[in-house]
Short mmCIF file of C-alpha atoms in Angstrom, two decimals:
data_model
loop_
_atom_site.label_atom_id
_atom_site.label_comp_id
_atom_site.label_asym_id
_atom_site.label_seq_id
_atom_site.Cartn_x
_atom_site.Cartn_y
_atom_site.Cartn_z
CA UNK A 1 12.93 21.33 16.27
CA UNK A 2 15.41 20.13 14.08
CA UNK A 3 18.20 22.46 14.87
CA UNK A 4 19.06 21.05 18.22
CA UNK A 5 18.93 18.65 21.10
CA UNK A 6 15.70 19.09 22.09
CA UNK A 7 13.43 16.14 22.86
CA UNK A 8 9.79 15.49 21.80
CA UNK A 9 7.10 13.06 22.14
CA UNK A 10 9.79 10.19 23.18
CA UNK A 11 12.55 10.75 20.78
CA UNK A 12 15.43 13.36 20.52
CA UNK A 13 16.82 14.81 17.00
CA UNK A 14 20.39 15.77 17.90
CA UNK A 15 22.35 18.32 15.14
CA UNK A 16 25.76 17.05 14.41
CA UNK A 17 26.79 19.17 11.81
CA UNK A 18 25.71 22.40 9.90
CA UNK A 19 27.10 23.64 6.39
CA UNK A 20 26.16 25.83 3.65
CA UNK A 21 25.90 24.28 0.09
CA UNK A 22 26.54 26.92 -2.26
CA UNK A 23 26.46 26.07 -5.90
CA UNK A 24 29.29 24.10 -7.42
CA UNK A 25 29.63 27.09 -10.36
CA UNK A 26 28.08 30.34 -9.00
CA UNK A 27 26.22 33.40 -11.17
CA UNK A 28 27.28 36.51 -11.23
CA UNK A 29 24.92 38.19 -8.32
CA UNK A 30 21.00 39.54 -9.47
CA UNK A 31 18.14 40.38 -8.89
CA UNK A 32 15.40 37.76 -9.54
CA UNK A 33 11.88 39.64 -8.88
CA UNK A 34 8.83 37.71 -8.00
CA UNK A 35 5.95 37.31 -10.08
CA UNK A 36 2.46 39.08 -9.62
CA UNK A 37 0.93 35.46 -8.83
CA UNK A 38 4.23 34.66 -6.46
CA UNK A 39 3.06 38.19 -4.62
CA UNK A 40 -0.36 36.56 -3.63
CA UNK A 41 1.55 34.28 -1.02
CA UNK A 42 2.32 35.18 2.55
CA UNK A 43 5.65 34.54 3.86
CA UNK A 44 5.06 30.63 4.82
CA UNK A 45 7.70 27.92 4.71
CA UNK A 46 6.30 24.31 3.36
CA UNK A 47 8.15 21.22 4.39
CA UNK A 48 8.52 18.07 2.77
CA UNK A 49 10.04 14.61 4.17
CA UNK A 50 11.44 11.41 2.85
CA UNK A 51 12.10 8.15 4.57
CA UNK A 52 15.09 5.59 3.39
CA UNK A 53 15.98 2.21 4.87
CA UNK A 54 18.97 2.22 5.58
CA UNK A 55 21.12 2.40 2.33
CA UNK A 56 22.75 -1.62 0.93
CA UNK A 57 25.03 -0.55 -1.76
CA UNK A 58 27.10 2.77 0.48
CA UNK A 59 28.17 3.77 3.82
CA UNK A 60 25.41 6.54 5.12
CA UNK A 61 28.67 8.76 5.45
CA UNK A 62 29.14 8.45 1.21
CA UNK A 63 25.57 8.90 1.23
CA UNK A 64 25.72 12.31 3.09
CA UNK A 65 28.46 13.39 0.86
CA UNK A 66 26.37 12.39 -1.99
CA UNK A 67 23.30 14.34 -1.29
CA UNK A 68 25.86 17.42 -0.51
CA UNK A 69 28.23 17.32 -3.94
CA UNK A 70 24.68 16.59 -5.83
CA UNK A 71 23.07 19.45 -3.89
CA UNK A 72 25.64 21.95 -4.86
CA UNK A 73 25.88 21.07 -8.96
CA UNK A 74 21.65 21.16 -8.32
CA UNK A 75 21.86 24.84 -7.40
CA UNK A 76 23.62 25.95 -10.39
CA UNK A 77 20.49 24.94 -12.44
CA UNK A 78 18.26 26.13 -9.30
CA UNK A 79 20.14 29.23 -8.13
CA UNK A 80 16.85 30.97 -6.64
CA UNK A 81 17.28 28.33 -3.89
CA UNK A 82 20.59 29.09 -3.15
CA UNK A 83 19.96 33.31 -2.90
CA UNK A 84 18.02 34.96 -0.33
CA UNK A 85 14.54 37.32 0.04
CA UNK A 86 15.25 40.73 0.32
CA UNK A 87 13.03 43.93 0.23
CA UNK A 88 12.81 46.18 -2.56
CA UNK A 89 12.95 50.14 -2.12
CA UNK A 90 8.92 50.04 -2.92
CA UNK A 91 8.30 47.61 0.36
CA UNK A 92 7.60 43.95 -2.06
CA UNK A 93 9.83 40.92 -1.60
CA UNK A 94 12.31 39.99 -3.93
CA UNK A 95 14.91 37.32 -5.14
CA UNK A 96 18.83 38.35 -3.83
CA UNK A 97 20.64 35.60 -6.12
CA UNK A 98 23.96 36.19 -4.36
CA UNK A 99 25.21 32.21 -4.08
CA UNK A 100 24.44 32.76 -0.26
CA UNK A 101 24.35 29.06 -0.03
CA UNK A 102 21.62 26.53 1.53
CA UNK A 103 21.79 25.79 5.69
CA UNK A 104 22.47 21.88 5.48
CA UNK A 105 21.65 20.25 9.16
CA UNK A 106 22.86 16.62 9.51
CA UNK A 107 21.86 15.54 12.25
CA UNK A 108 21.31 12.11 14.72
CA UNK A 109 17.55 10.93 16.40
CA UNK A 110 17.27 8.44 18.71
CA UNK A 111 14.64 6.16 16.75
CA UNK A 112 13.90 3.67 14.88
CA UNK A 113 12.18 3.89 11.06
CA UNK A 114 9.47 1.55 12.60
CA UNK A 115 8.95 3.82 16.03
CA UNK A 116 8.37 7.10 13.88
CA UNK A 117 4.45 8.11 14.57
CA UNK A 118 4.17 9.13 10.92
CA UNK A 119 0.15 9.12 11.19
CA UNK A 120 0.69 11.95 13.52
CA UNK A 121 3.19 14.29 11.19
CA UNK A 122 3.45 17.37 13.99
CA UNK A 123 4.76 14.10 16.18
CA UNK A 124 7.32 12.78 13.60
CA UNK A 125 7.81 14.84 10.25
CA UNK A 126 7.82 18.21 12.34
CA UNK A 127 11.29 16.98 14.02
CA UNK A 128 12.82 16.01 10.71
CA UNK A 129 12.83 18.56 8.99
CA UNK A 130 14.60 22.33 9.85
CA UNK A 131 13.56 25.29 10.59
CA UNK A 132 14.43 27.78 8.10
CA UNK A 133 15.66 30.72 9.19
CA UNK A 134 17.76 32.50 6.68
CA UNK A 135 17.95 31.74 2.87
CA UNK A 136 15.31 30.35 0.85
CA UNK A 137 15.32 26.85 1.21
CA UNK A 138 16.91 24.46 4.59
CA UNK A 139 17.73 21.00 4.43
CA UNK A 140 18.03 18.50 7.21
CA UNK A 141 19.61 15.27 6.62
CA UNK A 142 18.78 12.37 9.79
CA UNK A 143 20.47 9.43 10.44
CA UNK A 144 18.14 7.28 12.81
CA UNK A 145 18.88 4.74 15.40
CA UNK A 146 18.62 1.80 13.02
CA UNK A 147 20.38 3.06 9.94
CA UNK A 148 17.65 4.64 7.76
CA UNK A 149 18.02 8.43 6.13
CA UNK A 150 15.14 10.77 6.56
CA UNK A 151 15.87 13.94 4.12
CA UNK A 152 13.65 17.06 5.06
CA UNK A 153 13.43 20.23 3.06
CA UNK A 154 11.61 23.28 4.29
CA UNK A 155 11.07 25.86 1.20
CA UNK A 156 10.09 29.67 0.92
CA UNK A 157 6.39 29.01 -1.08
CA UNK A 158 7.03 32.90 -2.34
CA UNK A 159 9.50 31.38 -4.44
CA UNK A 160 8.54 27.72 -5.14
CA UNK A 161 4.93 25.93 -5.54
CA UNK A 162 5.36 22.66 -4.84
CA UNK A 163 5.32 21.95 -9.03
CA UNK A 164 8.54 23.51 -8.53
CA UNK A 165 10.19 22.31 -5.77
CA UNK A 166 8.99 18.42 -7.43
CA UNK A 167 11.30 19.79 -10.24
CA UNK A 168 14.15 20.36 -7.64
CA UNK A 169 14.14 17.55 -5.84
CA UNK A 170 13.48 15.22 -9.00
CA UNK A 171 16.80 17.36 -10.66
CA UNK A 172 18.81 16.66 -7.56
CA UNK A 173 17.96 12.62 -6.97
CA UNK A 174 19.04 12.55 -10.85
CA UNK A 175 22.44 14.69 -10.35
CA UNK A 176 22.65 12.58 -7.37
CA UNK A 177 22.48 9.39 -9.28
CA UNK A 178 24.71 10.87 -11.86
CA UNK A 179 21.72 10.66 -14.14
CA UNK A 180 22.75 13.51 -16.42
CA UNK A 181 21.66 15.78 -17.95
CA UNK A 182 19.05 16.43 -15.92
CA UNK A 183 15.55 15.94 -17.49
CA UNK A 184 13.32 19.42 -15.84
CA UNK A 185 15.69 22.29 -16.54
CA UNK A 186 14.07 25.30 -14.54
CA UNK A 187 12.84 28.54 -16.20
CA UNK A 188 12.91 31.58 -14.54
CA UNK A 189 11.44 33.74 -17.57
CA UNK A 190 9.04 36.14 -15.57
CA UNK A 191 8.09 37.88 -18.48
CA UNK A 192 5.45 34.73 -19.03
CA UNK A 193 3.31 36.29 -16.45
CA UNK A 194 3.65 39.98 -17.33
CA UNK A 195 0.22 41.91 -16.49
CA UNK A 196 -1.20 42.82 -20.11
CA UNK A 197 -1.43 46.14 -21.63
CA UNK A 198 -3.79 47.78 -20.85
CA UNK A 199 -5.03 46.13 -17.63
CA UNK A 200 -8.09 44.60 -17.82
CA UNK A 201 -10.11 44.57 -14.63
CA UNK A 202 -12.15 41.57 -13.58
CA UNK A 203 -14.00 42.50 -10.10
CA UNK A 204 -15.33 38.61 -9.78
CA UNK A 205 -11.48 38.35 -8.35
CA UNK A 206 -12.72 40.49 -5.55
CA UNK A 207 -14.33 37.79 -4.41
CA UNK A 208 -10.89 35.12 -4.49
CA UNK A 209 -8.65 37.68 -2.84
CA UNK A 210 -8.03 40.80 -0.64
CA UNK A 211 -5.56 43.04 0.07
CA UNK A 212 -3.64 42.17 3.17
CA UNK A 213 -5.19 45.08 5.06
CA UNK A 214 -8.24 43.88 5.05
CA UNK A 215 -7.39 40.78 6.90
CA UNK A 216 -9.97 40.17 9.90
CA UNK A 217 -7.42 40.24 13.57
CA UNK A 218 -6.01 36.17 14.27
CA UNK A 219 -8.73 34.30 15.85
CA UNK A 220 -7.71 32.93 19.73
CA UNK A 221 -9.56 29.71 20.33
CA UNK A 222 -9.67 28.10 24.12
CA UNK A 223 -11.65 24.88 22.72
CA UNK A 224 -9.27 22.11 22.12
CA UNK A 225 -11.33 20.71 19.47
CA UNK A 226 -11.11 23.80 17.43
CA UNK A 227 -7.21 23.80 17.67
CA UNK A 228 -5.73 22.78 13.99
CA UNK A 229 -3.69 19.61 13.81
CA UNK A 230 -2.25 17.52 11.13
CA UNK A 231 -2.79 13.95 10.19
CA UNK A 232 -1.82 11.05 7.57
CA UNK A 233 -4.11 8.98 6.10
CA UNK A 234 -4.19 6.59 3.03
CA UNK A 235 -6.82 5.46 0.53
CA UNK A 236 -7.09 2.36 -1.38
CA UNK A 237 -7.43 2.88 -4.94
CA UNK A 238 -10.58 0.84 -4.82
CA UNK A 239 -12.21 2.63 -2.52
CA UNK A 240 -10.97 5.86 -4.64
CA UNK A 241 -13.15 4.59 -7.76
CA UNK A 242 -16.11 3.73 -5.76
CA UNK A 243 -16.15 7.69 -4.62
CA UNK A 244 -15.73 8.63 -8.22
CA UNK A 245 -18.24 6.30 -9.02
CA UNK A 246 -20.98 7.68 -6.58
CA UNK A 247 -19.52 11.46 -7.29
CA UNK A 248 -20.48 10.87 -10.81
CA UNK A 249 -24.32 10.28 -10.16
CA UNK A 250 -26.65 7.94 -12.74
CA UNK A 251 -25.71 6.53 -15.38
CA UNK A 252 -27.30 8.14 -17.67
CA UNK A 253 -25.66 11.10 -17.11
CA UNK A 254 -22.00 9.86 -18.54
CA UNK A 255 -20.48 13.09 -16.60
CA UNK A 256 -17.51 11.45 -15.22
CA UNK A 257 -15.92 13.98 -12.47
CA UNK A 258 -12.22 13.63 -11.42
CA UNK A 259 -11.20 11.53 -8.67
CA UNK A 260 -10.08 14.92 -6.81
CA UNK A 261 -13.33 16.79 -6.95
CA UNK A 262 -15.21 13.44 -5.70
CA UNK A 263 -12.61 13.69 -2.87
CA UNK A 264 -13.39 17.28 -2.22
CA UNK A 265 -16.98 16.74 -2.17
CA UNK A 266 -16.66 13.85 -0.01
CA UNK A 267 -15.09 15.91 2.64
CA UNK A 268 -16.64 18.84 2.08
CA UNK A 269 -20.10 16.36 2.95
CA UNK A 270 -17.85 15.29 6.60
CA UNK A 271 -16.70 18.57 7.92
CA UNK A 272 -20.88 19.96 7.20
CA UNK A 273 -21.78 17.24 9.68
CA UNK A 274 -19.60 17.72 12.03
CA UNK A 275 -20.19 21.15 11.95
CA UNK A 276 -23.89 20.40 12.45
CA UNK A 277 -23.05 18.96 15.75
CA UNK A 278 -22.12 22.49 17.26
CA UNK A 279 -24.03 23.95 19.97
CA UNK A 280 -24.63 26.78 17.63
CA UNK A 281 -24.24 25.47 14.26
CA UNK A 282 -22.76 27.22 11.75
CA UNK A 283 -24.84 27.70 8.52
CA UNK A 284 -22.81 27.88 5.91
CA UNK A 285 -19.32 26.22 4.52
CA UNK A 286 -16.59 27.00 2.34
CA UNK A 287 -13.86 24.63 0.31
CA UNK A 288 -11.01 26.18 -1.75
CA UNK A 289 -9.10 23.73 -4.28
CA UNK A 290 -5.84 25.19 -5.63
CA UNK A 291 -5.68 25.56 -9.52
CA UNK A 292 -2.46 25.32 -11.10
CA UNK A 293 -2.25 27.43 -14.13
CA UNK A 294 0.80 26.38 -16.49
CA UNK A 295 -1.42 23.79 -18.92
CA UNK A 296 -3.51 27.14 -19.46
CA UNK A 297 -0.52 29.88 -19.12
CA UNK A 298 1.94 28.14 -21.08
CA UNK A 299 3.07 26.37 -23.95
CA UNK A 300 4.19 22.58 -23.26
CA UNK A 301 8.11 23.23 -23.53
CA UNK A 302 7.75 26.42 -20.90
CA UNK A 303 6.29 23.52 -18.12
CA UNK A 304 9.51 23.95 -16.53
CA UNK A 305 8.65 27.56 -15.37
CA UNK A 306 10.11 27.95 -11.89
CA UNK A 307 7.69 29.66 -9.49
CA UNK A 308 4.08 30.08 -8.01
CA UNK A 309 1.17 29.71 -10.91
CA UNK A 310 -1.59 29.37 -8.35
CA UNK A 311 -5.06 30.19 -7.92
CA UNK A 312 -7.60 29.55 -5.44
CA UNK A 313 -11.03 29.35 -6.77
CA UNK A 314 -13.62 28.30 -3.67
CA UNK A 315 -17.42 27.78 -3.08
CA UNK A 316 -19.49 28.36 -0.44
CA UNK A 317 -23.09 25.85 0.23
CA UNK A 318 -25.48 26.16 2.84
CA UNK A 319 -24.31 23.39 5.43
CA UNK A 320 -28.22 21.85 5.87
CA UNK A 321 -27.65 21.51 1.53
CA UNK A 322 -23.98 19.62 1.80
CA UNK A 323 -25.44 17.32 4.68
CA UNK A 324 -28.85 16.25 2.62
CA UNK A 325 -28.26 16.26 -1.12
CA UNK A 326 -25.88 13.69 -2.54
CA UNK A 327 -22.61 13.15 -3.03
CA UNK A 328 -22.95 13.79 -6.81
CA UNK A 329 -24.70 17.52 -6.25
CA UNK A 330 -21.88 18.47 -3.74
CA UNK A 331 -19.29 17.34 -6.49
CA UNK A 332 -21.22 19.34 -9.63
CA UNK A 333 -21.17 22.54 -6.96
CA UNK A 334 -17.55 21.56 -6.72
CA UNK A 335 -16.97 21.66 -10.43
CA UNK A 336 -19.18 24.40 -11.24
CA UNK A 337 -16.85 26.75 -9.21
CA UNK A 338 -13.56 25.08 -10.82
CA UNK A 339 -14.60 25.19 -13.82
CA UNK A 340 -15.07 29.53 -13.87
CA UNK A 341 -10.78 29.68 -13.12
CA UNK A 342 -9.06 26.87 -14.73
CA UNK A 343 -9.07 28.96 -18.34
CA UNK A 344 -6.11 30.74 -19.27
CA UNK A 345 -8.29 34.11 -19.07
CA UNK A 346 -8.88 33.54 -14.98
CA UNK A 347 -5.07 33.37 -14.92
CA UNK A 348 -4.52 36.79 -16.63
CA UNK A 349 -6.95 38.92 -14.91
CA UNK A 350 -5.61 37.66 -11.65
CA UNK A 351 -1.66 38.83 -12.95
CA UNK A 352 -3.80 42.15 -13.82
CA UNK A 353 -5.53 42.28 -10.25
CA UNK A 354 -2.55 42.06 -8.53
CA UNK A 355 -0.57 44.48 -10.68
CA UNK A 356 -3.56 47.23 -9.65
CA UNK A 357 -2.83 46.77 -5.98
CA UNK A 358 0.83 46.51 -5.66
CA UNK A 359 2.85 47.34 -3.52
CA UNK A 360 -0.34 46.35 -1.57
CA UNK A 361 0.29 42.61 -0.49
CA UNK A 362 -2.98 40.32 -1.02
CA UNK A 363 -4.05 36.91 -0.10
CA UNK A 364 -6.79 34.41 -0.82
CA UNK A 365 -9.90 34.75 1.14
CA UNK A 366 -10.15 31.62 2.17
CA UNK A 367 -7.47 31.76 3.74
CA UNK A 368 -8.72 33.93 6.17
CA UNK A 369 -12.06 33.07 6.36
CA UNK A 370 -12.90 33.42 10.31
CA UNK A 371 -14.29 30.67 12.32
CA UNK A 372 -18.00 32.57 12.29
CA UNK A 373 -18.35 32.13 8.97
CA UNK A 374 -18.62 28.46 9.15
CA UNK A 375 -15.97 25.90 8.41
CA UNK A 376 -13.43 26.06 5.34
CA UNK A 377 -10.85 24.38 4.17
CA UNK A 378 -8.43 24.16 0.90
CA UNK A 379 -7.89 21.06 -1.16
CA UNK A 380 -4.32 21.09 -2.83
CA UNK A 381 -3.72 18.55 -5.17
CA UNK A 382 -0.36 16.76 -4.98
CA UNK A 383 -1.11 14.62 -7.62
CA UNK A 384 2.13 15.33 -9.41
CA UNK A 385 4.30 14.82 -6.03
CA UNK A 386 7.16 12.73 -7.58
CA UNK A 387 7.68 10.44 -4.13
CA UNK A 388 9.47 7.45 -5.99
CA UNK A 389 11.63 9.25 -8.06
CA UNK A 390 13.58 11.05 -5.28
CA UNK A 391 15.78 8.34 -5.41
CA UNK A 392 19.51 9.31 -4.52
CA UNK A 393 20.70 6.00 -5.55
CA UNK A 394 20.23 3.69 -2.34
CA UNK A 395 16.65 2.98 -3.58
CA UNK A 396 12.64 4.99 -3.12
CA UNK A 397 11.57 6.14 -0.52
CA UNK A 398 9.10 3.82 1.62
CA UNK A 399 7.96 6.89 2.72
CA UNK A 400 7.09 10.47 1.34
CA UNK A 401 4.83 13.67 1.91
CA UNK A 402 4.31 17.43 2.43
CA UNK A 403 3.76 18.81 5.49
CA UNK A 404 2.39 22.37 5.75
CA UNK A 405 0.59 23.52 8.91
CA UNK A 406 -0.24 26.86 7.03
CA UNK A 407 -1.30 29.34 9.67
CA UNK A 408 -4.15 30.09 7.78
CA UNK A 409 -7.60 29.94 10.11
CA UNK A 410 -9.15 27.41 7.07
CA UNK A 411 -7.66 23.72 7.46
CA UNK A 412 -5.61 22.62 4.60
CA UNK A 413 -5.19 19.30 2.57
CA UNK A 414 -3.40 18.10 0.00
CA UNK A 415 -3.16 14.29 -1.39
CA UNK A 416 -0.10 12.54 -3.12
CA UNK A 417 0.35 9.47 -4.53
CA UNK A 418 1.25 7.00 -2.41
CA UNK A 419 4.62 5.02 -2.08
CA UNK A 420 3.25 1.64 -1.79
CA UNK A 421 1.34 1.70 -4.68
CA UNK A 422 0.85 5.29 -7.16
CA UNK A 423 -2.98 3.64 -7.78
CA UNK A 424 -3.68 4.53 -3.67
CA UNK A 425 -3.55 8.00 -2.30
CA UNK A 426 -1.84 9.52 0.77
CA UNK A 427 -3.11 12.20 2.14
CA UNK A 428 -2.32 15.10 5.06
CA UNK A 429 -5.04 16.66 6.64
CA UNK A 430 -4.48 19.60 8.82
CA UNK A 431 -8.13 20.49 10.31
CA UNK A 432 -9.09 20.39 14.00
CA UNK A 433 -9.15 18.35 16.33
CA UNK A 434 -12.90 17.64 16.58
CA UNK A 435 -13.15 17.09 12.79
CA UNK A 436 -10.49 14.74 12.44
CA UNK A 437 -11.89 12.72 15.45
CA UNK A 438 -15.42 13.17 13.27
CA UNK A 439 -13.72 11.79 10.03
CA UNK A 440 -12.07 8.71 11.58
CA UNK A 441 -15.42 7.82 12.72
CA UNK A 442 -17.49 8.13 10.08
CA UNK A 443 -15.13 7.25 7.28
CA UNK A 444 -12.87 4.94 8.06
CA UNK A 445 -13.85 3.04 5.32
CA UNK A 446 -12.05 5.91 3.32
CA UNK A 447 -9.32 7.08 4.96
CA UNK A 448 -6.97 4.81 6.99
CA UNK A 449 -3.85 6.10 9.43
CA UNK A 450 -0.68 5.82 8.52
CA UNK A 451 0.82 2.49 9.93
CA UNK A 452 3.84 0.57 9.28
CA UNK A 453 2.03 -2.29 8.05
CA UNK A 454 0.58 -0.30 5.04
CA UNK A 455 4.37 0.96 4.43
CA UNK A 456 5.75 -2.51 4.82
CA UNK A 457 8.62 -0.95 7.01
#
């Protein structure tokens, strides 16, 4: 999409240059293995996009250099990113970190900021940023018609979670700005999540993950409403608190539930009714919300542990329940399930798991979860998403987000602070077609496209 002239909903992306960024001092070469928790993740590349108006202070030429020179000192600190995957003699990927280099596209489009379609990211932020197809991370730097800089990364997630890559790309706006040293050094130290000894076997993780060859066949689907698409959307920070408000039932109660599990539950609540709509309805529904384990794995100072520390805890209510009972029971089923895997014991037995079924690949459930078993989708918080630090030194981003049409048969959704206003969320939805069109009509009180306006561009 990004790696030539090839034109697309009305506006062409046009490569004018390609290099590879190696790092400024080079390692001697290793082996960097991957961690049991990296192993639960399929080979899938996760993009993520930034919008600039066009730059005051340089030239967009010294601003290309910039991001280039600041790239390549970056990679000494973040030399995974620079190396490639390779597989070991048992079958399991693992880290090459031979200075390969990183593909760097620059390239032209024919558009304006204003004229991108950014409510519609397979439209817009799918032509801005590459393609990877060697190394472990691509970047794609995009000049458009009216002077603005779009900078789009697409990342390996076996390496990098997107705690991680936030690290990265907050280390490389700071190099960038010559704002040294820089303030997240990366760990690599894989003996943090070493399986224990003995192994101790916890058979509730059957039920969170399987091995790879148990995978049901890919699911073909002719409807066009079943098809997965993505979509932005923002919410207004008061219409965040009255969620959390209603999520946290009475009064009396004093249980006051996180702004992401009201979300969830909120959600969860839409896709049950659309699902209801079905000619054959399904009964039953599952939601997934990624747990990130350092706070429970680690001590403070090892935060800066570069790699995957993910798990995927999920629930599954009877559809008929999530349509009738309140928002407040959906959100205490929504905790209840949380609350059994964000302990630092969850986290080990999964590293133990994992290390009893290697060189077996495995994968979340959910994931998977076929279209007969009702509807299911994952809830990612990108609460952390730095968008208005990546600042290269022409200014923040008016623009920012992940983009990450998984492949996975559950929909996937993840929301980041916004760059408006870090109170307000933005958030990408990638779920089908007929339950987007179902969200936008029954909650657009909630959620709101994507529009210049709301960006002030």
């Amino acid at each position: 999409m990004g790696e030539a002239a090839e034109q697309a909903h009305g506006f062409h992306v046009i490569t004018t240059r390609k290099q590879l960024i190696t790092a400024a001092l080079p390692l001697q070469d290793h082996w960097l293995p991957l961690s049991n928790l990296d192993l639960l993740l399929p080979p899938l590349n996760v993009s993520v996009c930034f919008c600039y108006k066009k730059p005051c202070n340089i030239t967009n030429s010294v601003a290309l250099e910039t991001l280039k020179t600041a790239l390549a000192e970056t990679l000494v600190s973040y030399y995974a990113f620079a190396g490639e995957i390779v597989t070991n003699p048992t079958g399991e990927p693992e880290i090459l970190c031979n200075n390969r280099g990183v593909n760097f596209v620059e390239a032209v489009a024919n558009v304006d900021l204003r004229e991108l379609n950014l409510y519609d990211p397979d439209e817009s932020i799918a032509m801005l940023v590459p393609i990877k197809k060697h190394g472990v991370i691509a970047i794609q730097v995009t000049q458009l018609k009216c002077g603005s800089i779009v900078v789009g990364c697409t990342f390996d997630h076996r390496v990098a979670d997107a705690y991680s890559m936030n690290m990265f790309l907050i280390s490389w706006a700071e190099i960038s700005r010559s704002d040294v040293p820089i303030s997240c050094v990366p760990s690599f130290r894989r003996s943090l999540l070493n399986p224990r000894r003995p192994l101790i076997m916890d058979s509730s993780i059957d039920q969170m993950y399987m091995p790879v060859t148990s995978l049901p066949p890919p699911q073909e689907t002719t409807d066009p409403d079943s098809i997965l698409a993505s979509r932005l959307y923002y919410i207004k920070a008061d219409a965040l608190d009255e969620l959390q408000t209603l999520a946290s039932g009475s009064k009396m109660t004093l249980i006051k539930r996180t702004k992401l599990e009201a979300f969830s539950a909120f959600l969860w609540k839409l896709v049950a009714q659309h699902s209801a709509q079905a000619p054959v309805p399904s009964k039953n529904s599952k939601l997934g919300i990624v747990v990130d384990g350092r706070r429970r794995l680690m001590e403070q100072e090892n935060n800066t542990y570069f790699g995957n520390v993910l798990s995927i805890p999920f629930g599954g209510q009877k559809i008929d329940d999530l349509i009738n009972k309140p928002l407040s029971w959906v959100t205490d089923e929504v905790h209840r399930f949380l609350e059994s895997s964000v302990t630092k014991e969850h986290f080990l037995n999964l590293i133990d798991w994992v290390e009893t079924r290697r060189p077996v690949p495995a994968v979340s459930r959910i994931y998977s979860t076929g279209s007969d078993e009702g509807p299911a989708f994952v809830v990612s918080s990108g609460r952390g998403f730095p968008v208005t630090q990546v600042d290269f030194g022409w200014g923040s981003p008016v623009f920012g987000s992940y983009h990450f049409p998984w492949g996975g048969n559950a929909g996937y959704v993840m929301p980041m602070p916004s760059s408006v206003d870090d109170r307000d969320w933005m958030v990408y939805l990638h779920l089908t077609k007929g339950q987007l069109k179902f969200i936008e009509e029954e909650a657009s009180h909630v959620l709101k496209p994507i529009d210049n306006n709301y960006l002030k561009i």
